[in-house]
PDB file of C-alpha atoms in Angstrom:
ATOM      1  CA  UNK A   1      18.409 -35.090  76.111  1.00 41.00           C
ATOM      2  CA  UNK A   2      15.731 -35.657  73.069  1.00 42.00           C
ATOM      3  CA  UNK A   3      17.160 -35.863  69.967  1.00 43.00           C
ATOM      4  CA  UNK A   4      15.334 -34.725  66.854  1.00 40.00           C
ATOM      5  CA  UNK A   5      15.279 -37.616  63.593  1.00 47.00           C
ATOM      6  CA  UNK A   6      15.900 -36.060  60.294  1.00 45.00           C
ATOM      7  CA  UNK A   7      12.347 -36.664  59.410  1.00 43.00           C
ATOM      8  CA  UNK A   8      10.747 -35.179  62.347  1.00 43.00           C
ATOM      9  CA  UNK A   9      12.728 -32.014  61.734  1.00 40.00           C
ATOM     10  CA  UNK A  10      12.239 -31.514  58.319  1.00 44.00           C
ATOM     11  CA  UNK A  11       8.169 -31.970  59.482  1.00 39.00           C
ATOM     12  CA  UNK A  12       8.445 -29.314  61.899  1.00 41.00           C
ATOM     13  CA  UNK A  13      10.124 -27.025  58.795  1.00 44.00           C
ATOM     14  CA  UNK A  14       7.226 -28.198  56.723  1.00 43.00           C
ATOM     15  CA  UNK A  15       4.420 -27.328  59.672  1.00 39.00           C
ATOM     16  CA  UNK A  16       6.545 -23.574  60.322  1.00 40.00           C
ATOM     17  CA  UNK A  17       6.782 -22.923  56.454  1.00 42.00           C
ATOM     18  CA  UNK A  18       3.170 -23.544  56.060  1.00 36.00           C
ATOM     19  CA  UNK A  19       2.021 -21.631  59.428  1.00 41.00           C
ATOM     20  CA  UNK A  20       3.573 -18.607  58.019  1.00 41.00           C
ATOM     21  CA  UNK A  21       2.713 -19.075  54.365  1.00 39.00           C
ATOM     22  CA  UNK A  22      -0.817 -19.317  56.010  1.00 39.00           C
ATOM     23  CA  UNK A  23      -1.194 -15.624  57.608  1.00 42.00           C
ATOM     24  CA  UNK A  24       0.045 -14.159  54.386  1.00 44.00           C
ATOM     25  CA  UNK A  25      -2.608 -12.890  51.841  1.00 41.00           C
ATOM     26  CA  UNK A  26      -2.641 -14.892  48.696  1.00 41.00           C
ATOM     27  CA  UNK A  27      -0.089 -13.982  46.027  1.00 41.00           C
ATOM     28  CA  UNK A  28      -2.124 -12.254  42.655  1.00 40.00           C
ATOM     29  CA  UNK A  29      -0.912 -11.318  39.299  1.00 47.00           C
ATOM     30  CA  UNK A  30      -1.909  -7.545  38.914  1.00 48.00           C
ATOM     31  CA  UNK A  31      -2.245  -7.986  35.217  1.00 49.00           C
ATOM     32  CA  UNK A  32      -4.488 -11.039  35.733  1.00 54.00           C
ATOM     33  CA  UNK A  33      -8.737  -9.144  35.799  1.00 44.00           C
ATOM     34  CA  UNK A  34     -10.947 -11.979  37.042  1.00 62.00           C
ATOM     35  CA  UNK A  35     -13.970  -9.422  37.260  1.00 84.00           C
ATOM     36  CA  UNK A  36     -16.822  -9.353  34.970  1.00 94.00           C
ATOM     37  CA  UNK A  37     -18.117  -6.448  33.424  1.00 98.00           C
ATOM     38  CA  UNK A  38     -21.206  -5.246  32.617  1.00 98.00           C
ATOM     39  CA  UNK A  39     -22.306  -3.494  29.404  1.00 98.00           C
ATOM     40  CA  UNK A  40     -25.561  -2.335  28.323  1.00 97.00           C
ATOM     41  CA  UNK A  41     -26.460  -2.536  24.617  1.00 97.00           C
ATOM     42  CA  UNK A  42     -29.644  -0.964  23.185  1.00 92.00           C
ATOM     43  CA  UNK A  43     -32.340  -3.278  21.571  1.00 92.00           C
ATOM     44  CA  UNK A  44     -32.403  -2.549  18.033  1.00 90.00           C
ATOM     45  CA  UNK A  45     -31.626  -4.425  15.250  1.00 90.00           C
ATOM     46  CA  UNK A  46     -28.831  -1.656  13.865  1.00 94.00           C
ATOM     47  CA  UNK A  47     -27.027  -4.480  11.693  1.00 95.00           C
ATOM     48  CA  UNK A  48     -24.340  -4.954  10.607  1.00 96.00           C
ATOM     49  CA  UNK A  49     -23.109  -1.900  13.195  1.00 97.00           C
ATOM     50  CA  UNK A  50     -24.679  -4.263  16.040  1.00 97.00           C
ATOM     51  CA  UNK A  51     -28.104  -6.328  16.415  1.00 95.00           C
ATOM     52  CA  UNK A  52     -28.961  -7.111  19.888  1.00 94.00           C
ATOM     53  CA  UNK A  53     -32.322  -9.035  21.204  1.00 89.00           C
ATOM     54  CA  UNK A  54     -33.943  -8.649  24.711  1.00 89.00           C
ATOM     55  CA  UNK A  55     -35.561 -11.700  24.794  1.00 87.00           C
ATOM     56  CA  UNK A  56     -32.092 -13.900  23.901  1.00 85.00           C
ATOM     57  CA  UNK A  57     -30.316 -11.253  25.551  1.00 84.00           C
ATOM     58  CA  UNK A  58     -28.175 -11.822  21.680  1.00 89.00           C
ATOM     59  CA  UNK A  59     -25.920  -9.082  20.853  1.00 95.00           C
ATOM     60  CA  UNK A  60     -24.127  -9.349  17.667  1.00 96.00           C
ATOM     61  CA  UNK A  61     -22.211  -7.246  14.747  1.00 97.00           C
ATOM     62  CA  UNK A  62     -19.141  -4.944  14.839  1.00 97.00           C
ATOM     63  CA  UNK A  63     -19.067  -3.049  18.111  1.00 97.00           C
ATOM     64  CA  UNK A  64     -19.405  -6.534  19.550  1.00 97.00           C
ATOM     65  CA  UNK A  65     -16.243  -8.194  17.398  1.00 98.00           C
ATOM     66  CA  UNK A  66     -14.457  -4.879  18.164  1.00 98.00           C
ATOM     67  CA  UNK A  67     -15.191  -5.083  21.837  1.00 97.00           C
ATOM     68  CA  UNK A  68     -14.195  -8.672  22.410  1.00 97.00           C
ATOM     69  CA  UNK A  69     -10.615  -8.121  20.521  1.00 97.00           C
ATOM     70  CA  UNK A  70     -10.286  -5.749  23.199  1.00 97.00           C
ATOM     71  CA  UNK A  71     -11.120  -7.997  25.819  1.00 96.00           C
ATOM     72  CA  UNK A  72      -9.169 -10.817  24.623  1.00 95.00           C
ATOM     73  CA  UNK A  73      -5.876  -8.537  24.248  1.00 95.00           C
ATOM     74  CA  UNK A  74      -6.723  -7.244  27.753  1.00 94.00           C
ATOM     75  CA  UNK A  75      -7.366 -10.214  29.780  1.00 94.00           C
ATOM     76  CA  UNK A  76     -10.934  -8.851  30.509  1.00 95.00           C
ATOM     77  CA  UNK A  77     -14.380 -10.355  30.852  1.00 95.00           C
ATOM     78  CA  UNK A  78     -17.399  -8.549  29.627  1.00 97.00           C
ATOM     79  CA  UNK A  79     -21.225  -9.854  30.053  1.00 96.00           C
ATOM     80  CA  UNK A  80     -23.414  -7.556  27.623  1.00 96.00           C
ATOM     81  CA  UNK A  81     -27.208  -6.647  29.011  1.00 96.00           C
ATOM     82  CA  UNK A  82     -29.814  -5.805  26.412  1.00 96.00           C
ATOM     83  CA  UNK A  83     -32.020  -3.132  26.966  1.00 95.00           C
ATOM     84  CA  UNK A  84     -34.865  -1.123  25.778  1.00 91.00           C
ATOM     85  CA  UNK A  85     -33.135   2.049  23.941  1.00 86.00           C
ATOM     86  CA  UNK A  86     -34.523   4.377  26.539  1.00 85.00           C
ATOM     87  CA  UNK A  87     -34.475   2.163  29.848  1.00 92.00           C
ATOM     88  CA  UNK A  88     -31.109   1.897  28.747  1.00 94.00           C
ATOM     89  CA  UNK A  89     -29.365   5.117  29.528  1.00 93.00           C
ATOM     90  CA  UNK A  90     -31.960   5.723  32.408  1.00 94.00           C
ATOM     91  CA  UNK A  91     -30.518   2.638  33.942  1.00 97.00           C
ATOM     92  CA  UNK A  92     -27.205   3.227  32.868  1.00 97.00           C
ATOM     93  CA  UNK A  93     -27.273   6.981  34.424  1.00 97.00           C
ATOM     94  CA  UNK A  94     -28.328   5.355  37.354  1.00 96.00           C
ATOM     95  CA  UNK A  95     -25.526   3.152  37.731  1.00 96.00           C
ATOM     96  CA  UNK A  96     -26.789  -0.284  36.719  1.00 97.00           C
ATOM     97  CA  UNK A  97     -24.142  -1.159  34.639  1.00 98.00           C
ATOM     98  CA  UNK A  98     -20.300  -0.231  33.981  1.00 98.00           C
ATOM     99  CA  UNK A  99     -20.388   0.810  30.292  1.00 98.00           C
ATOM    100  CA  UNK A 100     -22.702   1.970  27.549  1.00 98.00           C
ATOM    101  CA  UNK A 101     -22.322   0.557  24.258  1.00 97.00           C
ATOM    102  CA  UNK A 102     -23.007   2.758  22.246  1.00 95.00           C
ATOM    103  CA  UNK A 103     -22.847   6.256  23.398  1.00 96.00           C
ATOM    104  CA  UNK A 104     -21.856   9.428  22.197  1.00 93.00           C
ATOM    105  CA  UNK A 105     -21.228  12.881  24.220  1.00 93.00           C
ATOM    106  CA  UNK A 106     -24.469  14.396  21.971  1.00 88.00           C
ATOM    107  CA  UNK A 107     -26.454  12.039  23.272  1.00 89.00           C
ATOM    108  CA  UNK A 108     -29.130  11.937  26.088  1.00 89.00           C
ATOM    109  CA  UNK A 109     -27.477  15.171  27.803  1.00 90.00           C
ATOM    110  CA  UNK A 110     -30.015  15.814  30.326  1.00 91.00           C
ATOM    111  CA  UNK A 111     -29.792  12.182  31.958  1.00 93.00           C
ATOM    112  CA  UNK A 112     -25.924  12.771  32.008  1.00 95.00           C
ATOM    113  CA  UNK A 113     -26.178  16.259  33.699  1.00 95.00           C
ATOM    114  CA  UNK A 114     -23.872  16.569  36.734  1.00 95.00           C
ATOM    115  CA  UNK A 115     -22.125  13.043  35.697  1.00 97.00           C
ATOM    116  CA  UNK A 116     -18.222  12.476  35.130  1.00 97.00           C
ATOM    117  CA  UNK A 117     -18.797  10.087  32.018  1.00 98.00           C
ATOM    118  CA  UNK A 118     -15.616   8.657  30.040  1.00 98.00           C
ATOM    119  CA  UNK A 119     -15.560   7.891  26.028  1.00 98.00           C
ATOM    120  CA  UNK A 120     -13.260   6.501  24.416  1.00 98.00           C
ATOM    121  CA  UNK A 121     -11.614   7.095  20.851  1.00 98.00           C
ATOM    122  CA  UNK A 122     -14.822   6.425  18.250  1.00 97.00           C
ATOM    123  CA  UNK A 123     -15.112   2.645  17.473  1.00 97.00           C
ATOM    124  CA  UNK A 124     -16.212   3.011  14.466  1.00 95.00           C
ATOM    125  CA  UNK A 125     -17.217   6.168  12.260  1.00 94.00           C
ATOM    126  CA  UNK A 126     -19.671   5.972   9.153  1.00 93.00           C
ATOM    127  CA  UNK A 127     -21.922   8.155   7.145  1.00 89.00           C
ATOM    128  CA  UNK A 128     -24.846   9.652   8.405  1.00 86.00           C
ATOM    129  CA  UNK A 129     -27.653  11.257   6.298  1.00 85.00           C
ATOM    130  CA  UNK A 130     -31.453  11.891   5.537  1.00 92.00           C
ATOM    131  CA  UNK A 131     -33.536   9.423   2.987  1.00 95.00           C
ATOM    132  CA  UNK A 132     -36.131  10.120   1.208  1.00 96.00           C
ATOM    133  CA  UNK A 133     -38.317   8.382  -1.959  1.00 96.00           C
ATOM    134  CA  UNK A 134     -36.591   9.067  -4.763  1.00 95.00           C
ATOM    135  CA  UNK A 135     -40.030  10.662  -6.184  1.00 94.00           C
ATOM    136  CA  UNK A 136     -39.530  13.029  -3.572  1.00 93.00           C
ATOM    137  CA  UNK A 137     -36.035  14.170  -4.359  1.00 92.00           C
ATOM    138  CA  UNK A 138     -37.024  17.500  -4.813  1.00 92.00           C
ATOM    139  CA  UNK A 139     -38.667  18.383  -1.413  1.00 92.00           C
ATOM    140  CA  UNK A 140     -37.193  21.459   0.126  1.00 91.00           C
ATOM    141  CA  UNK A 141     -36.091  22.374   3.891  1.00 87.00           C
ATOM    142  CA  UNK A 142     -39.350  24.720   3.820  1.00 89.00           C
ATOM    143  CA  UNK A 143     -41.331  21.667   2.971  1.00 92.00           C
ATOM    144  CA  UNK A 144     -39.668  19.401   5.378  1.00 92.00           C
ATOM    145  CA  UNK A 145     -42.556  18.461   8.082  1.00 93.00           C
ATOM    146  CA  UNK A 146     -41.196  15.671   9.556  1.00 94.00           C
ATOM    147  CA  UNK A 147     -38.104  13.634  10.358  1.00 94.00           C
ATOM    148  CA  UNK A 148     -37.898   9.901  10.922  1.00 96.00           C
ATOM    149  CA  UNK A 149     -35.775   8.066  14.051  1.00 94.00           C
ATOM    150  CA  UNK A 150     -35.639   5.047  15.801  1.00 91.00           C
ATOM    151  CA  UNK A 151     -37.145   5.328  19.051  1.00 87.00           C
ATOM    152  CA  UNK A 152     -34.960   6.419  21.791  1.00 80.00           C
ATOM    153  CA  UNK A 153     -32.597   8.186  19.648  1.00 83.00           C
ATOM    154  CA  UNK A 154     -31.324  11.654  20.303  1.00 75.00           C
ATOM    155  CA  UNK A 155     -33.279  14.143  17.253  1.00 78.00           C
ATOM    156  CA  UNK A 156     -30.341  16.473  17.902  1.00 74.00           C
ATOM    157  CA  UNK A 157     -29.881  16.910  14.190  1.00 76.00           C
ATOM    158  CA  UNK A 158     -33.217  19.186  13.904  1.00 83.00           C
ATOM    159  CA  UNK A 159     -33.032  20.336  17.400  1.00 85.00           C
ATOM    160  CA  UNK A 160     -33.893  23.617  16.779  1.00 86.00           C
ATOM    161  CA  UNK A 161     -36.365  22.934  14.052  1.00 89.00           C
ATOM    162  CA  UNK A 162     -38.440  20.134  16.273  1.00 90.00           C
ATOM    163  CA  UNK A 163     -38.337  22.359  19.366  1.00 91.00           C
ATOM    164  CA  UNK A 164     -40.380  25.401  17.117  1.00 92.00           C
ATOM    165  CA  UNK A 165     -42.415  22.943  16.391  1.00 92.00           C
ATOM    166  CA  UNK A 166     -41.681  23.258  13.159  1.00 92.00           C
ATOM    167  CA  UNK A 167     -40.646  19.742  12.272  1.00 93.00           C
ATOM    168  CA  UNK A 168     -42.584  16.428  13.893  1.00 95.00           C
ATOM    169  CA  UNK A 169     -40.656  13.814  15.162  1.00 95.00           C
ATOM    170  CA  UNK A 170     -41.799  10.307  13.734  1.00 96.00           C
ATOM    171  CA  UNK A 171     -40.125   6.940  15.470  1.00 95.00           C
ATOM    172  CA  UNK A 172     -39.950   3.562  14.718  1.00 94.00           C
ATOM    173  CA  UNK A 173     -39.078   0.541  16.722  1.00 89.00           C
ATOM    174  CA  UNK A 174     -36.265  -0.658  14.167  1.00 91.00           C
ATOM    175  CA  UNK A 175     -35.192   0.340  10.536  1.00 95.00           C
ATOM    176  CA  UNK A 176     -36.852  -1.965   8.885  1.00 95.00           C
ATOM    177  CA  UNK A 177     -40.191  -0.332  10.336  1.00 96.00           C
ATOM    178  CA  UNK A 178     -38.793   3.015   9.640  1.00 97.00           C
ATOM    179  CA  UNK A 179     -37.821   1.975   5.936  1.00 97.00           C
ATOM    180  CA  UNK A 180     -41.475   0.299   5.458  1.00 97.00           C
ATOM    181  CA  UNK A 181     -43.517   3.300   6.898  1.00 97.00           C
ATOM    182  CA  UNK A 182     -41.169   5.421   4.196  1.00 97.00           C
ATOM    183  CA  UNK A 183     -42.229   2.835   1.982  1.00 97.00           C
ATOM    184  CA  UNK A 184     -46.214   3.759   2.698  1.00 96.00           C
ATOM    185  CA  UNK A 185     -45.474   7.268   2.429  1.00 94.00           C
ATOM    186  CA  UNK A 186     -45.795   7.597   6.256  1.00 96.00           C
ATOM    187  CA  UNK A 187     -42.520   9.392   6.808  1.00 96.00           C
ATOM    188  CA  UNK A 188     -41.062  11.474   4.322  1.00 95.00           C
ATOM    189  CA  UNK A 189     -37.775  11.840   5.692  1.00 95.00           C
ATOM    190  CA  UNK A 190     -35.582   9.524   8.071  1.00 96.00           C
ATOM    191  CA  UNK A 191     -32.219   8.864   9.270  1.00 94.00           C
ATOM    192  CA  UNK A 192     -30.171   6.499   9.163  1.00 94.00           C
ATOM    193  CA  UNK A 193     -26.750   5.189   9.407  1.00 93.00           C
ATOM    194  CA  UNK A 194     -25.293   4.555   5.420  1.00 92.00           C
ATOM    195  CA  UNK A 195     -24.420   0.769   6.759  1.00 94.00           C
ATOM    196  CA  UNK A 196     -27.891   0.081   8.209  1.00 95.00           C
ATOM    197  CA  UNK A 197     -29.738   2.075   5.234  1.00 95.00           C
ATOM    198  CA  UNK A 198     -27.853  -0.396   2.894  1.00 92.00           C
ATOM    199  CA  UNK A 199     -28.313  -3.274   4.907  1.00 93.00           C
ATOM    200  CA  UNK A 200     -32.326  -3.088   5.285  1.00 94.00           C
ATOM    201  CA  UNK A 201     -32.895  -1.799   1.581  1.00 95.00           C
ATOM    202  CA  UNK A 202     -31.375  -5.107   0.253  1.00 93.00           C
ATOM    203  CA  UNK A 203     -33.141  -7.403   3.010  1.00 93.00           C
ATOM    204  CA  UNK A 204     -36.411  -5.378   1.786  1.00 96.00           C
ATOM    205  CA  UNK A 205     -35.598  -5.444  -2.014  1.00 96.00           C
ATOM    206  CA  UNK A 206     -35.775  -1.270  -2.113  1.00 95.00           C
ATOM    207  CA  UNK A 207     -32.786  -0.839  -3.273  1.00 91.00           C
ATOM    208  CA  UNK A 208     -33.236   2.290  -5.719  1.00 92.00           C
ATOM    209  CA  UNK A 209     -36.450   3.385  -4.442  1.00 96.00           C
ATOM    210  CA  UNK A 210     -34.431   6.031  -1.448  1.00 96.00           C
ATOM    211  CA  UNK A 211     -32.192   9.020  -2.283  1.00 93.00           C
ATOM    212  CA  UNK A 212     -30.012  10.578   0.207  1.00 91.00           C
ATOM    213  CA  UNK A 213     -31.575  14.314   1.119  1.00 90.00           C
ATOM    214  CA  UNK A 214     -28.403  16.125   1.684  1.00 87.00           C
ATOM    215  CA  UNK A 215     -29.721  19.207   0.713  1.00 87.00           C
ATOM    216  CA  UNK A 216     -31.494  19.313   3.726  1.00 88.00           C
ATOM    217  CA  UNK A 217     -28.920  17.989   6.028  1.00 82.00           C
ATOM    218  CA  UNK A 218     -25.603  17.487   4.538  1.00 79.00           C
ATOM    219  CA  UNK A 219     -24.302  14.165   5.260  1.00 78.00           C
ATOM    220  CA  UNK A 220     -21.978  13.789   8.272  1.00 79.00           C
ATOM    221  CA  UNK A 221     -19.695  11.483   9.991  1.00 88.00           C
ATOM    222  CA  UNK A 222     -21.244   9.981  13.298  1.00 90.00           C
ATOM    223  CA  UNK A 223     -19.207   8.475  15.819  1.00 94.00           C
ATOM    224  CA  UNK A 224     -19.798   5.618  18.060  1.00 96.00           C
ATOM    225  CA  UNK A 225     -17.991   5.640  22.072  1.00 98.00           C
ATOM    226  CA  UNK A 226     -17.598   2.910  24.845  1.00 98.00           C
ATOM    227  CA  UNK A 227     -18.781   4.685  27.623  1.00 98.00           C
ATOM    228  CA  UNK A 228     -18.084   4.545  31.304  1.00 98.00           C
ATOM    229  CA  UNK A 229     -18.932   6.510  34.549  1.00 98.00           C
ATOM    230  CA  UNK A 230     -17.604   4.011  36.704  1.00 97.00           C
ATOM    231  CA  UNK A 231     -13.974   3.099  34.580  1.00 98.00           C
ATOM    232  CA  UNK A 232     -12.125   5.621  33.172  1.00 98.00           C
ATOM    233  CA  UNK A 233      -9.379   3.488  33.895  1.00 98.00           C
ATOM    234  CA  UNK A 234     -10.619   0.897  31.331  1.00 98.00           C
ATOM    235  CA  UNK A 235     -11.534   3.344  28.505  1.00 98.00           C
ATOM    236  CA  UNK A 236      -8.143   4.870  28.841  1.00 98.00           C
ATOM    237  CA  UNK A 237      -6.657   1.364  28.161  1.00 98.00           C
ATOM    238  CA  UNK A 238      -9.606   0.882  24.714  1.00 98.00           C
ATOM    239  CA  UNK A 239      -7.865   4.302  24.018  1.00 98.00           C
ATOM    240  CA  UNK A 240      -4.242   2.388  23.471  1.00 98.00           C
ATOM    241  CA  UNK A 241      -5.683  -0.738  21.945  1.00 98.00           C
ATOM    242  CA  UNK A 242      -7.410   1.247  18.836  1.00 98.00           C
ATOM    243  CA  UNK A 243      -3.889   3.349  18.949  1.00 97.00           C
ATOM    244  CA  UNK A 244      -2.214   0.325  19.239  1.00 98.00           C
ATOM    245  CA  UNK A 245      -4.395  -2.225  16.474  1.00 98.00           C
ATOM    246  CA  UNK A 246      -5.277   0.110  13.926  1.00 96.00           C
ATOM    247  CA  UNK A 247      -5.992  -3.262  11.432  1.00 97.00           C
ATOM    248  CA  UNK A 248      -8.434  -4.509  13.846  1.00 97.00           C
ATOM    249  CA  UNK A 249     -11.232  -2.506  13.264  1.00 97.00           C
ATOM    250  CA  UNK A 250     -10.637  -2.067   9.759  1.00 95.00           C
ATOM    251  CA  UNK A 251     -10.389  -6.117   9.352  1.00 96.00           C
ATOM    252  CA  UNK A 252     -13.888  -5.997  10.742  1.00 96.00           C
ATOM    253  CA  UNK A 253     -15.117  -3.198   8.917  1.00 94.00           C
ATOM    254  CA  UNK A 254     -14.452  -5.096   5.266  1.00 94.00           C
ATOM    255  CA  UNK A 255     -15.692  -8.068   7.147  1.00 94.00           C
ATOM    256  CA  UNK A 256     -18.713  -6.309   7.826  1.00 93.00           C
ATOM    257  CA  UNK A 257     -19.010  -5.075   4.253  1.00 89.00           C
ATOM    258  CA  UNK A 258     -19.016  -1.559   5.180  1.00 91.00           C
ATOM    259  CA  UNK A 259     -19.505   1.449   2.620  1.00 86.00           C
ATOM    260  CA  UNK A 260     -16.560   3.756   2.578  1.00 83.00           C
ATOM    261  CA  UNK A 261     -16.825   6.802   3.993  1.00 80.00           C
ATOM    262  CA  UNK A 262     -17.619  10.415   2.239  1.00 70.00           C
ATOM    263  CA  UNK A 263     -14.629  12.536   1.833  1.00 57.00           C
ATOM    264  CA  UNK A 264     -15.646  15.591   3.664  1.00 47.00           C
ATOM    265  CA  UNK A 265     -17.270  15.479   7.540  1.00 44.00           C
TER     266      UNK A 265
END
């Protein structure tokens, strides 16, 4: 009869143990996300909200902090794609990418048409209102003939208006060339966000040559959204992080050095 050593059958253990470990799938920690995301971020210098260049592929400012608390607190990866403003939600729409950042549900309806798209809470709110030269302070809605944009932006503001053709659009590739064709009289009237306005007056040195116009458009609260079409799952979970880190966003906000907000929407 053979008889089996001690270390020959603690081997054979060894080989079994391993032989079944073997046709088992590998264990995972379901918290644990290895996947990367993608993100698509316009190409605009819209400092300090976000500033993002297509040929560095550099995306800075804010929504960018804001975002990668989130990712950190989530365990998530996120790999942001600059793109033109307008390529950007055609590629998006298309399903490119697996968010938009920013979005808003106002904006670029007709691309969206017929898709399920998620947003989450805003990630930041600010003032949004007309300029004009202060030596045009006095210009009336009758007199308004044209409104000033960055290109690629919704005009939903004047919808109506543009659509009669009773108000030209105007766009500009940044605000600093919207501010500077102001500037030359190009443009009477723009729009911009109140932390970007600020912002590009001081880098320009107008500070106190622009006057906010909100007799023609009274100034507003806009909101900027995370997007998805493809994660609802995800934006539900950026939903319980802002609930959840209320000081997050407002750390980065005085970081940021933004203007407080008007007291009425």
């Amino acid at each position: 009869m053979q008889v089996f050593r001690p270390a020959r059958i603690a081997l054979f253990a060894s080989l079994l143990c391993w032989q079944a470990s073997a046709n088992e799938p590998p264990a995972t920690d379901e918290h644990q996300e290895t996947r990367t995301y993608s993100v698509v971020v316009q190409d605009i210098d819209y400092y300090p909200i976000y500033k993002a260049d297509l040929d560095n592929n550099d995306y800075y400012g804010y929504v960018r902090d804001l975002l990668d608390a989130f990712a950190r607190a989530e365990g998530l990866q996120f790999e942001y794609k600059v793109r033109p403003v307008r390529r950007m939600i055609l590629e998006y729409t298309r399903g490119l990418y697996d968010f938009a950042l920013p979005d808003n549900p106002n904006w670029n309806r007709d691309d969206k048409q017929g898709l399920d798209v998620s947003y989450s809470p805003p990630l930041i709110e600010f003032a949004d209102g007309l300029y004009v030269l202060k030596e045009n302070a006095s210009l009336t809605a009758e007199q308004m003939t044209d409104y000033g944009t960055i290109y690629g932006f919704t005009p939903w503001k004047f919808e109506e208006q543009i659509t009669r053709g009773d108000i030209e659009v105007i766009t500009a590739s940044s605000p600093e060339s919207l501010i500077r064709m102001a500037l030359a009289g190009r443009v009477e009237v723009f729009n911009l966000a109140a932390p970007v306005a600020n912002h590009h007056f001081r880098q320009l040195d107008a500070e106190g040559r622009f006057a906010t116009a909100a007799h023609l458009l009274p100034v507003s609260l806009s909101r900027y959204h995370l997007s998805s079409i493809r994660h609802p799952e995800i934006i539900a979970r950026m939903a319980n992080f802002l609930e959840q880190n209320p000081e997050i966003p407002q750390q980065l906000q005085e970081k940021y050095g933004f203007p407080a907000l008007p007291s009425g929407d």
